[in-house]
Amino acid sequence: MNSSKKAKSALISVFNKDGLQPIVEKLNNLGIVIYSTGGTEKFIKDLGINVIPVEDLTSYPSILGGRVKTLHPKVFGGILARRENENDITQLNEFEIPEIDVVIVDLYPFEKTVSSGASDEDIIEKIDIGGISLIRAAAKNFKDVICVSSMNQYDAFLQIMTDNNGNTTIEQRKNFAAKAFAVSSHYDTAIFNYLNNEELAFRKSFDTVSTLRYGENPHQKGYFFGDLDALFEKLHGKELSYNNLLDVDAAVNLITEFKNDPPTFAILKHNNACGLAQRKTLKQAYIDALAGDPTSAFGGVLISNKEIDAETASEIHNLFCEVVIAPSYHKEALEILKGKKNRIILIQKNIELPQTQYRTALNGVLFQEKDNKTDNSAVINTSTLVAPSDRELEDLFFASKICKHTKSNTIVLVKNKQLCASGTGQTSRVDALNQSITKAKHFNFDLNGAVMASDAFFPFPDCVEIAHNEGIKAVIQPGGSIKDQLSIDYCNSHKMSMIFTGTRHFKH
């Protein structure tokens, strides 16, 4: 069997005509017969190029409001016929079916229609039937047919036609077939996820991929599947790495807790906040966030809930950091931050983040709803005789937000809406508390009057006792231990306040 095939005819039926003209002109110059339908047919005719309407081939008009145009044996027979099979060729001749060697088809914009907020009726009409069938047929018969299933493939296809005078190799056709099935599977996944309300199934597909410099370590390959451009506008700096993206993800989720608050600045390292403060000005919020752990801030990811001004940018510029994220930048601030050529500067766009999370585990995938609960005054229960003051209550909720986005086991210490320190990823709650106290003292924080947040309950009163000995006056925790009363009794006997939220915020 000859693996190289000379294209003699092509079927073109596309929704989006952008970039199609050079291909049509090239096929015409190569003497390739073109079949087409509807708007694509008109587009080709307007270029002054001969085109055969599919209706002339099938002897049937487009019917049912355009739902049925190409679904006919004379179309699919010409695509699916095996050129080396004598019976197939005999039947083509018997029924006067021309061979179709090239299929150029795209699909109705289903995902774009869904995201536009269109009606259910309009969305259903954007479920492509003829196009998806043509793509699958042409891709199945890649031994004889080349299938161009997306405008993203136009340049590569045009180059092949130009370089090889209309010939394609089996390797090229197989490669395009794989791309075609990627297009069709992604499309079907989007439709399933839109329609599905009851079936418990994991279906995810991304048609955009970025090759990263490497994975978590230099000896690992790394890729990002998704559309970063939908979430960020990159203004400056090197390409984001695998580890950058993990930190950026953590930063974006954390700052969402403070989206509508006064100026708030966070610094993250290895997915955890090492500094966070809220102040009247963004400059002071940054300075106080940095004071939380200036050592860990080196090489970190910085994020703000407000536009970064020139004064704040001047402070940031003194720190080596990998990424800066904000909703916007003052012109002068941007010029200052661009002073480091590799510093990545991102504008975070105002779009809704996904409401589900998943990760690989063992030989499958763990899937869960996002933790969207935020502790507030409506859900708390004061468990002690002494209630927290208004100032302490503000700090407790502030600490709880940070705690929710810090690796378990964790303890977070806050004073005056400033992160003093946190204990992260420890195997015991006592270790987490001792780590946070040690760090706070190392950076000269006075914990007298500070508050403490825990991501899970205290099984023993040891943590509240350690906290009390450091001058910590108020505690927020979920409660739920069979020995809660031991911690409550200790707080009562030492005039500490403790509130229960009823919600655990583990983050593993």
XYZ file of C-alpha atoms in Angstrom:
508
model
C 0.000 0.000 0.000
C 1.329 3.431 -0.958
C 1.305 5.605 2.170
C 1.546 8.847 0.170
C -1.771 10.107 -1.194
C -2.479 12.815 -3.739
C -5.545 14.840 -2.819
C -8.014 15.136 -5.686
C -11.115 16.419 -3.894
C -12.028 18.215 -0.683
C -15.157 18.825 1.366
C -15.142 22.150 3.229
C -17.877 23.088 5.689
C -16.901 25.460 8.486
C -18.662 27.768 10.941
C -15.745 30.194 11.277
C -14.227 31.369 7.985
C -11.188 33.146 9.491
C -7.979 31.941 7.867
C -9.807 29.805 5.297
C -9.075 31.861 2.185
C -5.387 30.849 1.685
C -6.347 27.179 1.971
C -9.158 27.451 -0.564
C -6.887 29.286 -2.977
C -4.130 26.703 -2.560
C -6.519 23.769 -3.136
C -7.871 25.498 -6.218
C -4.359 26.131 -7.580
C -3.576 22.434 -7.073
C -6.619 21.493 -9.170
C -8.424 19.880 -6.220
C -12.213 19.682 -6.652
C -14.027 21.434 -3.807
C -17.439 20.488 -2.367
C -19.147 22.737 0.149
C -22.355 23.774 1.895
C -24.286 26.880 2.865
C -22.259 29.842 4.074
C -18.942 28.183 3.269
C -20.075 27.555 -0.293
C -20.986 31.233 -0.650
C -17.653 32.273 0.871
C -15.756 30.197 -1.704
C -17.888 31.480 -4.600
C -17.249 35.078 -3.476
C -13.537 34.367 -3.871
C -14.220 33.563 -7.525
C -13.341 29.897 -7.056
C -15.357 26.991 -8.447
C -17.199 24.958 -5.832
C -19.725 22.119 -6.114
C -22.696 22.408 -3.727
C -23.203 19.285 -1.625
C -26.882 19.437 -2.692
C -25.760 18.750 -6.279
C -23.874 15.684 -5.067
C -26.668 14.270 -2.881
C -29.682 15.506 -4.901
C -31.154 16.611 -1.560
C -31.462 20.174 -0.284
C -30.431 21.276 3.182
C -33.469 20.458 5.359
C -34.824 20.901 8.883
C -33.484 24.419 9.185
C -29.967 23.316 8.267
C -29.875 20.398 10.725
C -29.375 17.970 7.848
C -27.000 18.930 5.043
C -24.135 16.465 4.719
C -25.669 13.378 6.353
C -25.925 11.322 3.172
C -24.294 8.142 1.737
C -22.837 10.066 -1.197
C -20.881 12.213 1.274
C -19.927 9.624 3.856
C -19.357 6.935 1.244
C -16.792 9.151 -0.448
C -15.023 9.737 2.872
C -15.160 6.236 4.330
C -14.390 4.192 1.206
C -11.169 2.210 1.531
C -9.143 2.968 -1.589
C -7.383 -0.419 -1.524
C -10.637 -2.355 -1.109
C -12.039 -3.487 -4.485
C -15.591 -3.924 -3.163
C -15.608 -0.392 -1.770
C -14.411 1.071 -5.074
C -16.935 -0.999 -7.016
C -19.745 0.408 -4.887
C -18.478 3.956 -5.304
C -18.655 3.476 -9.065
C -22.054 1.768 -8.866
C -23.653 4.619 -6.921
C -21.638 7.402 -8.582
C -19.963 8.478 -5.342
C -16.783 10.566 -5.701
C -13.830 9.920 -3.421
C -13.292 12.712 -0.894
C -9.643 12.986 0.135
C -9.663 16.111 2.327
C -12.260 17.079 4.941
C -12.058 20.567 6.449
C -14.721 21.013 9.102
C -15.069 22.895 12.364
C -17.841 22.639 14.940
C -20.581 24.949 16.136
C -19.242 27.025 19.084
C -21.015 25.101 21.835
C -18.817 26.186 24.774
C -18.821 29.817 23.704
C -22.615 29.734 23.423
C -22.919 28.270 26.928
C -20.577 30.873 28.435
C -22.509 33.684 26.714
C -25.556 32.939 28.863
C -27.683 31.941 25.870
C -30.998 30.173 26.288
C -31.209 26.395 26.554
C -32.826 26.286 23.108
C -29.969 28.231 21.507
C -27.390 26.057 23.265
C -29.012 22.838 22.063
C -28.959 24.138 18.486
C -25.197 24.528 18.829
C -24.738 20.781 19.328
C -23.134 19.897 16.025
C -24.256 16.671 14.330
C -23.084 16.780 10.741
C -19.724 18.331 11.569
C -18.845 15.870 14.315
C -19.889 12.972 12.066
C -17.710 14.200 9.213
C -14.745 14.609 11.525
C -15.076 11.115 12.961
C -15.546 9.547 9.521
C -12.547 11.304 7.993
C -10.350 10.599 11.013
C -11.338 6.928 11.033
C -10.273 6.591 7.402
C -6.940 8.395 7.889
C -5.224 5.817 5.686
C -6.811 7.615 2.744
C -8.217 10.927 4.030
C -6.737 13.902 5.858
C -9.060 15.601 8.339
C -8.608 19.261 9.320
C -10.880 19.684 12.332
C -9.957 23.105 13.696
C -8.781 26.457 12.418
C -5.774 25.967 14.729
C -4.592 23.341 12.230
C -4.900 25.549 9.130
C -1.280 26.738 9.029
C 0.144 23.225 9.368
C -2.210 21.859 6.716
C -1.468 24.694 4.308
C 2.261 24.100 4.745
C 1.832 20.406 3.897
C -0.194 21.190 0.778
C 2.365 23.773 -0.320
C 5.500 21.754 0.373
C 4.215 18.470 -1.068
C 2.126 19.633 -4.031
C -1.108 18.277 -2.539
C 0.337 14.991 -1.305
C 0.090 13.752 2.273
C 1.913 10.933 4.054
C 0.340 8.315 6.286
C 2.160 9.841 9.266
C 0.673 13.272 8.544
C -2.839 11.903 8.101
C -2.602 9.868 11.292
C -1.388 12.921 13.185
C -4.339 14.970 11.956
C -6.682 12.071 12.822
C -5.440 12.109 16.415
C -6.075 15.850 16.578
C -9.557 15.282 15.144
C -10.498 12.797 17.845
C -9.111 15.215 20.447
C -11.469 17.858 19.066
C -14.454 15.511 19.033
C -13.835 14.113 22.534
C -13.415 17.619 23.975
C -16.643 18.697 22.304
C -18.594 15.706 23.606
C -17.218 16.279 27.119
C -18.442 19.876 27.103
C -21.920 18.758 26.007
C -22.048 16.006 28.633
C -21.042 18.374 31.434
C -23.689 20.869 30.336
C -26.517 18.332 30.195
C -25.522 16.122 33.113
C -27.377 16.677 36.379
C -27.583 13.184 37.798
C -24.869 10.826 36.573
C -21.828 10.755 38.834
C -18.978 10.776 36.352
C -15.622 12.500 35.961
C -15.238 14.107 32.549
C -12.680 16.855 31.991
C -11.093 18.035 28.779
C -8.797 20.935 27.918
C -7.900 21.890 24.378
C -5.244 24.437 25.373
C -1.847 23.293 26.619
C 1.335 25.112 27.638
C 4.713 23.422 27.860
C 6.439 24.445 31.077
C 10.188 24.771 31.577
C 9.990 21.616 33.674
C 7.823 20.054 36.343
C 8.199 20.271 40.099
C 11.895 19.473 39.631
C 14.205 19.948 36.615
C 14.265 16.218 35.816
C 10.449 16.139 35.424
C 8.535 17.259 32.331
C 5.689 19.655 33.022
C 2.618 20.960 31.192
C -0.379 23.130 32.013
C -3.722 22.225 30.470
C -6.047 25.197 30.587
C -6.544 28.764 29.436
C -4.392 31.080 31.556
C -5.259 33.999 29.284
C -8.861 33.807 30.500
C -7.714 34.485 34.075
C -4.629 36.664 33.674
C -3.130 39.290 31.431
C 0.621 38.855 31.525
C 2.412 42.196 31.352
C 6.040 41.258 31.896
C 8.580 38.596 32.813
C 9.611 35.040 32.095
C 7.251 32.143 31.529
C 5.382 30.726 34.504
C 6.767 27.448 35.815
C 5.010 24.438 37.351
C 5.813 25.617 40.891
C 4.891 29.207 40.005
C 1.458 28.024 38.942
C 0.889 26.096 42.165
C 1.742 29.210 44.176
C -0.331 31.449 41.910
C -3.306 29.121 42.372
C -2.939 29.313 46.151
C -2.537 33.100 46.019
C -5.608 33.668 43.868
C -7.786 31.492 46.087
C -6.521 33.201 49.243
C -6.993 36.780 48.027
C -10.558 35.932 46.967
C -11.397 35.849 50.701
C -10.482 39.561 50.857
C -11.793 40.660 47.464
C -14.052 43.474 48.722
C -12.059 44.341 51.848
C -9.800 47.342 52.514
C -6.273 47.173 51.020
C -4.914 43.681 51.653
C -1.575 42.247 50.592
C -0.406 38.628 50.777
C 2.953 36.968 50.220
C 3.027 33.226 49.590
C 5.740 30.609 49.525
C 5.190 26.934 48.748
C 1.399 27.455 48.599
C 1.182 28.989 52.106
C 0.899 32.597 53.206
C 4.125 33.713 54.898
C 2.866 37.284 55.172
C -0.540 38.949 55.043
C -1.840 42.268 56.313
C -4.774 44.623 55.857
C -4.271 48.368 56.251
C -5.622 51.773 55.204
C -3.051 52.002 52.393
C -1.707 49.251 50.149
C 1.870 50.353 50.811
C 1.466 49.781 54.541
C -0.360 46.496 53.929
C 2.648 45.308 51.893
C 5.204 46.504 54.479
C 3.374 44.728 57.287
C 2.824 41.586 55.223
C 6.559 41.462 54.504
C 7.310 41.889 58.213
C 5.495 38.612 58.875
C 8.399 36.624 57.433
C 10.862 38.599 55.294
C 13.099 35.527 55.001
C 10.455 33.295 53.395
C 9.237 36.164 51.202
C 12.426 35.875 49.119
C 11.413 34.320 45.792
C 7.736 34.325 46.746
C 4.479 35.169 45.001
C 2.876 38.517 45.876
C -0.799 39.339 45.464
C -2.961 42.375 46.166
C -6.710 42.972 46.221
C -6.253 46.588 45.001
C -4.431 48.423 42.226
C -0.711 48.655 42.932
C 0.467 52.264 43.088
C 3.942 53.685 42.590
C 4.761 53.900 46.325
C 3.870 50.248 46.872
C 5.754 49.229 43.742
C 8.908 50.971 44.995
C 8.748 48.907 48.188
C 8.121 45.680 46.257
C 11.016 46.404 43.921
C 13.471 45.982 46.807
C 12.446 42.330 47.172
C 13.375 39.469 44.883
C 10.035 37.861 44.056
C 8.905 35.531 41.301
C 5.381 36.831 40.609
C 3.290 39.919 41.348
C -0.494 39.754 40.887
C -3.020 42.574 41.156
C -6.311 43.663 39.571
C -4.457 46.605 37.965
C -1.288 48.709 38.124
C -0.667 52.435 38.042
C 1.418 53.303 34.984
C 4.393 54.453 37.054
C 4.132 51.373 39.285
C 4.309 49.103 36.282
C 7.480 50.765 35.019
C 9.087 50.315 38.432
C 8.178 46.639 38.656
C 9.443 46.001 35.130
C 12.877 46.954 36.390
C 13.574 43.262 37.029
C 13.457 41.533 33.625
C 12.413 38.107 34.916
C 9.785 39.299 37.386
C 6.388 37.991 36.259
C 3.675 40.661 36.418
C 0.061 39.563 36.070
C -3.292 41.321 36.004
C -5.926 39.082 37.561
C -9.140 39.328 35.563
C -12.506 39.373 37.278
C -13.835 35.947 36.327
C -15.476 33.222 38.384
C -13.115 30.503 39.523
C -14.018 26.802 39.174
C -16.210 25.445 41.942
C -14.745 21.947 41.932
C -11.283 20.539 42.627
C -9.567 17.334 41.605
C -6.168 15.670 41.729
C -4.670 12.361 40.726
C -4.427 9.737 43.458
C -3.293 6.117 43.169
C -4.763 4.864 39.890
C -7.640 7.353 39.787
C -8.811 10.859 40.589
C -10.051 12.497 43.791
C -12.861 14.981 43.160
C -14.575 17.373 45.532
C -16.571 20.571 45.801
C -14.523 23.657 46.591
C -14.474 24.790 50.223
C -16.597 27.911 49.836
C -17.514 28.338 53.507
C -16.046 31.400 55.175
C -16.364 31.767 58.933
C -18.339 34.844 60.010
C -20.487 36.158 62.856
C -23.568 34.358 61.542
C -22.130 30.887 62.131
C -20.133 31.205 65.353
C -20.949 29.998 68.829
C -19.148 31.540 71.811
C -18.264 28.557 73.963
C -16.616 30.435 76.845
C -17.830 32.746 79.606
C -15.784 35.572 78.129
C -16.790 36.709 74.633
C -14.225 38.162 72.227
C -14.162 41.932 71.844
C -15.103 43.506 68.514
C -11.419 43.971 67.666
C -10.622 40.405 68.610
C -13.574 39.157 66.578
C -12.274 40.942 63.472
C -8.857 39.391 63.994
C -10.369 35.950 64.567
C -12.232 36.001 61.262
C -9.127 37.402 59.553
C -7.055 34.541 60.984
C -9.690 31.989 60.019
C -9.546 33.053 56.373
C -5.786 32.553 56.321
C -6.082 29.259 58.185
C -8.525 27.922 55.617
C -5.895 28.373 52.882
C -2.903 27.008 54.817
C -1.703 23.397 54.718
C -2.939 21.161 57.559
C -2.232 20.770 60.372
C -2.068 24.499 60.855
C -2.262 27.179 63.510
C -2.452 30.847 62.504
C -1.586 33.746 64.824
C -2.923 37.218 64.007
C -2.802 40.607 65.688
C -4.355 43.804 64.354
C -5.137 42.195 60.980
C -1.554 41.158 60.438
C -0.304 37.596 60.132
C 2.252 37.172 62.911
C 3.089 33.579 62.009
C 1.601 30.234 61.094
C 2.518 26.639 61.705
C 2.006 24.734 58.467
C 1.786 21.115 57.412
C 2.594 19.682 60.838
C 1.700 16.197 62.032
C 0.324 17.477 65.327
C -1.530 20.614 66.350
C 0.906 21.234 69.201
C 3.809 21.170 66.723
C 1.952 23.636 64.500
C 1.381 25.991 67.419
C 4.958 25.775 68.673
C 6.243 26.408 65.153
C 4.079 29.509 64.800
C 5.148 30.883 68.191
C 8.831 30.314 67.415
C 8.508 32.102 64.068
C 6.570 35.015 65.556
C 9.195 35.555 68.241
C 11.995 35.250 65.686
C 10.512 38.217 63.808
C 9.931 40.178 67.026
C 6.155 39.968 67.252
C 4.544 40.646 70.619
C 1.834 37.985 70.912
C 0.214 39.587 73.946
C -3.348 40.281 72.754
C -2.991 38.184 69.595
C -5.608 35.647 68.447
C -5.248 32.042 67.321
C -7.047 30.103 64.581
C -6.975 26.331 64.159
C -8.152 24.395 61.104
C -9.518 21.571 63.290
C -10.602 20.956 66.872
C -8.337 20.581 69.907
C -8.522 17.041 71.320
C -6.788 18.250 74.499
C -6.395 21.591 76.305
C -2.632 21.690 75.630
C -2.886 24.167 72.736
C -5.009 26.729 74.599
C -2.648 26.435 77.558
C 0.420 27.091 75.390
C -1.382 29.988 73.712
C -2.406 31.518 77.025
C 1.182 31.384 78.290
C 2.186 33.495 75.275
C -0.468 36.136 75.938
C -2.953 35.008 73.282
C -6.447 36.083 74.391
C -8.909 34.657 71.844
C -9.301 31.458 69.838
C -11.362 30.365 66.836
C -11.737 26.677 66.030
C -14.393 24.343 64.600
C -15.063 22.372 67.784
C -16.408 18.862 67.654
C -14.025 16.939 69.888
C -15.527 14.697 72.570
C -13.134 16.530 74.903
C -14.070 20.093 73.853
C -15.056 20.844 77.426
C -11.455 20.469 78.606
C -10.346 23.343 76.397
C -13.428 25.369 77.319
C -12.745 24.895 81.036
C -9.127 25.995 80.651
C -10.181 29.137 78.752
C -12.833 29.955 81.357
C -10.388 29.603 84.238
C -7.895 31.897 82.503
C -10.321 34.476 81.102
C -9.733 33.560 77.476
C -12.466 33.692 74.827
C -13.050 30.865 72.373
C -15.570 30.586 69.573
C -16.668 27.477 67.694
C -17.551 27.657 64.002
C -18.788 24.119 63.433
C -16.770 23.940 60.185
C -13.403 22.227 59.745
C -11.058 23.642 57.099
C -8.483 20.951 56.399
C -6.253 21.569 53.384
C -4.003 18.654 52.470
